[in-house]
CSV table of C-alpha atoms in Angstrom, one decimal:
chain,number,residue,atom,x,y,z
A,143,MET,CA,-5.7,-11.2,-3.1
A,144,MET,CA,-7.3,-10.5,-6.0
A,145,ASN,CA,-10.5,-10.2,-4.8
A,146,ARG,CA,-9.9,-6.6,-3.4
A,147,PRO,CA,-11.3,-3.8,-5.0
A,148,LEU,CA,-8.8,-1.9,-7.3
A,149,PHE,CA,-8.9,0.8,-4.7
A,150,LYS,CA,-7.9,-0.5,-2.5
A,151,ARG,CA,-4.6,-2.1,-3.9
A,152,VAL,CA,-4.1,0.7,-6.0
A,153,PHE,CA,-4.0,3.4,-3.5
A,154,PRO,CA,-1.3,2.5,-0.9
A,155,GLN,CA,1.1,2.5,-3.6
A,156,ALA,CA,0.1,5.7,-5.4
A,157,LEU,CA,0.4,6.8,-1.8
A,158,ALA,CA,4.0,5.4,-1.4
A,159,TRP,CA,5.5,6.2,-4.6
A,160,THR,CA,3.7,10.5,-3.9
A,161,ALA,CA,5.6,10.3,-0.7
A,162,ALA,CA,8.8,9.3,-2.5
A,163,VAL,CA,8.2,11.9,-4.4
A,164,ALA,CA,7.8,14.8,-1.9
A,165,LEU,CA,11.0,13.2,-0.1
A,166,CYS,CA,13.5,13.4,-2.9
A,167,GLY,CA,11.6,16.8,-3.9
A,168,ALA,CA,12.7,18.2,-0.7
A,169,MET,CA,16.2,17.0,-0.7
A,170,ALA,CA,17.0,18.6,-4.0
A,171,LEU,CA,15.5,21.8,-2.4
A,172,GLY,CA,18.1,21.2,0.5
A,173,GLN,CA,21.2,21.0,-2.0
A,174,ASP,CA,20.5,23.8,-3.9
A,175,ALA,CA,20.3,25.9,-0.6
A,176,PRO,CA,23.6,28.0,-0.4
A,177,THR,CA,26.2,26.8,2.2
A,178,THR,CA,29.3,28.1,3.5
A,179,THR,CA,32.4,26.3,3.3
A,180,ALA,CA,35.7,26.8,5.5
A,181,PRO,CA,37.9,29.4,3.3
A,182,ALA,CA,41.6,28.1,2.4
A,183,PRO,CA,44.1,29.9,3.4
A,184,ALA,CA,45.1,32.5,1.0
A,185,ASN,CA,48.9,31.4,0.6
A,186,THR,CA,47.7,27.8,-0.7
A,187,THR,CA,48.2,26.7,-4.5
A,188,ALA,CA,46.0,23.9,-4.1
A,189,ALA,CA,43.0,25.6,-3.0
A,190,ALA,CA,39.0,24.3,-3.6
A,191,PRO,CA,37.7,26.3,-5.7
A,192,LEU,CA,34.3,28.3,-3.9
A,193,THR,CA,31.0,28.2,-6.0
A,194,ALA,CA,29.4,31.4,-7.5
A,195,ALA,CA,26.0,30.8,-5.9
A,196,ALA,CA,27.2,31.1,-2.1
A,197,PRO,CA,28.4,35.3,-2.4
A,198,ARG,CA,31.4,36.1,0.6
A,199,THR,CA,30.1,37.8,3.6
A,200,ASP,CA,32.2,40.9,4.8
A,201,GLY,CA,33.2,39.5,7.7
A,202,GLN,CA,34.3,36.2,5.5
A,203,ILE,CA,36.8,38.2,2.8
A,204,GLU,CA,38.1,40.6,5.9
A,205,THR,CA,39.1,37.3,8.2
A,206,ASP,CA,40.6,36.3,5.2
A,207,VAL,CA,42.5,39.8,4.2
A,208,VAL,CA,44.1,39.6,7.8
A,209,HIS,CA,45.0,35.6,7.8
A,210,ALA,CA,47.1,36.8,4.2
A,211,LEU,CA,48.5,40.0,5.6
A,212,ASP,CA,49.6,38.3,8.8
A,213,ALA,CA,50.9,34.9,6.7
A,214,SER,CA,53.3,37.8,4.9
A,215,LYS,CA,56.9,37.8,7.2
A,216,ALA,CA,57.9,41.1,5.3
A,217,LEU,CA,54.8,42.6,7.1
A,218,LYS,CA,55.4,41.3,10.1
A,219,ASP,CA,56.1,44.7,12.3
A,220,ASP,CA,53.9,46.5,10.3
A,221,LEU,CA,51.2,47.7,12.4
A,222,ILE,CA,47.6,47.5,9.9
A,223,THR,CA,43.7,46.7,10.0
A,224,ALA,CA,41.6,46.1,7.0
A,225,ALA,CA,37.6,46.5,7.3
A,226,THR,CA,35.2,45.5,4.3
A,227,ILE,CA,32.1,46.8,3.2
A,228,GLN,CA,30.5,45.1,0.4
A,229,GLY,CA,33.5,43.6,-0.7
A,230,GLU,CA,35.9,46.5,-0.6
A,231,VAL,CA,38.2,46.3,1.6
A,232,THR,CA,40.2,49.3,3.6
A,233,LEU,CA,43.5,49.3,4.9
A,234,SER,CA,44.8,51.4,7.9
A,235,GLY,CA,47.9,51.6,9.5
A,236,THR,CA,51.1,52.4,9.5
A,237,VAL,CA,54.0,50.5,7.9
A,238,SER,CA,57.7,51.0,7.5
A,239,THR,CA,58.6,51.3,3.6
A,240,GLU,CA,56.0,52.6,0.3
A,241,ALA,CA,57.2,48.9,-1.2
A,242,SER,CA,55.3,47.1,2.0
A,243,SER,CA,52.1,49.1,1.5
A,244,GLU,CA,52.0,48.3,-1.9
A,245,LEU,CA,52.8,44.7,-1.0
A,246,ALA,CA,49.7,44.3,1.4
A,247,GLU,CA,47.9,46.7,-1.0
A,248,ALA,CA,48.8,43.8,-3.3
A,249,ILE,CA,47.7,40.5,-0.9
A,250,ALA,CA,44.9,42.1,0.1
A,251,SER,CA,44.1,42.8,-3.6
A,252,HIS,CA,44.1,38.8,-4.5
A,253,VAL,CA,42.0,37.4,-1.1
A,254,PRO,CA,38.6,35.6,-3.2
A,255,GLY,CA,35.6,38.3,-2.7
A,256,VAL,CA,37.8,42.0,-2.8
A,257,THR,CA,36.2,44.1,-5.4
A,258,LYS,CA,38.3,47.3,-4.3
A,259,VAL,CA,41.2,47.8,-2.2
A,260,ASN,CA,41.3,51.5,-0.3
A,261,ASN,CA,45.4,51.9,1.0
A,262,ASN,CA,44.7,54.7,3.4
A,263,LEU,CA,48.1,53.4,5.3
A,264,GLN,CA,50.8,55.6,6.0
A,265,VAL,CA,54.6,55.0,5.9
A,266,GLY,CA,56.6,55.6,9.7
A,267,ASN,CA,57.7,53.4,12.2
A,268,PRO,CA,55.1,51.4,13.4
A,269,GLN,CA,56.4,50.7,16.3
A,270,ALA,CA,55.9,54.6,17.7
A,271,ALA,CA,52.3,54.3,15.8
A,272,ALA,CA,51.5,51.4,18.5
A,273,GLU,CA,52.8,53.4,21.1
A,274,ALA,CA,50.7,56.7,20.4
A,275,GLN,CA,48.0,54.6,20.1
A,276,PRO,CA,44.7,55.8,22.7
A,277,ALA,CA,44.9,53.0,26.0
A,278,GLY,CA,42.1,50.8,25.5
A,279,ARG,CA,42.2,50.2,21.8
A,280,LYS,CA,44.0,47.7,20.8
A,281,PRO,CA,44.8,47.5,17.2
A,282,ALA,CA,43.3,44.4,14.9
A,283,ARG,CA,46.6,43.2,14.0
A,284,GLN,CA,50.3,43.9,16.0
A,285,PRO,CA,53.8,43.1,15.4
């Protein structure tokens, strides 16, 4: 074994080390890639923090806003829809009181990723508004 030339002894080891370094580098790059995690429900207090490296999509934000509004017992009879564009949430629909409108705005503003809330909610009778909607069109959130 000692009679082999230096090249034949060192080359396989150098090749193995090079492959190991390349593999470790690829794994490190893969770990740096942004990943999405399932958002925690808005009403929990011990949620895992989201990383700043992975910005939330409008779809994720909108889904969390709708879930947070649905979780509110005070808003259960109100007809509220939410639309999100670049983190800006627009609330539309009909609520029973001005306090419900303010509560919906406050709930939406506390969802992670929301940069602004446009409150276009009308105060009135949510059931009458639901019945007045054109046939075939369902609201995003029903009582």
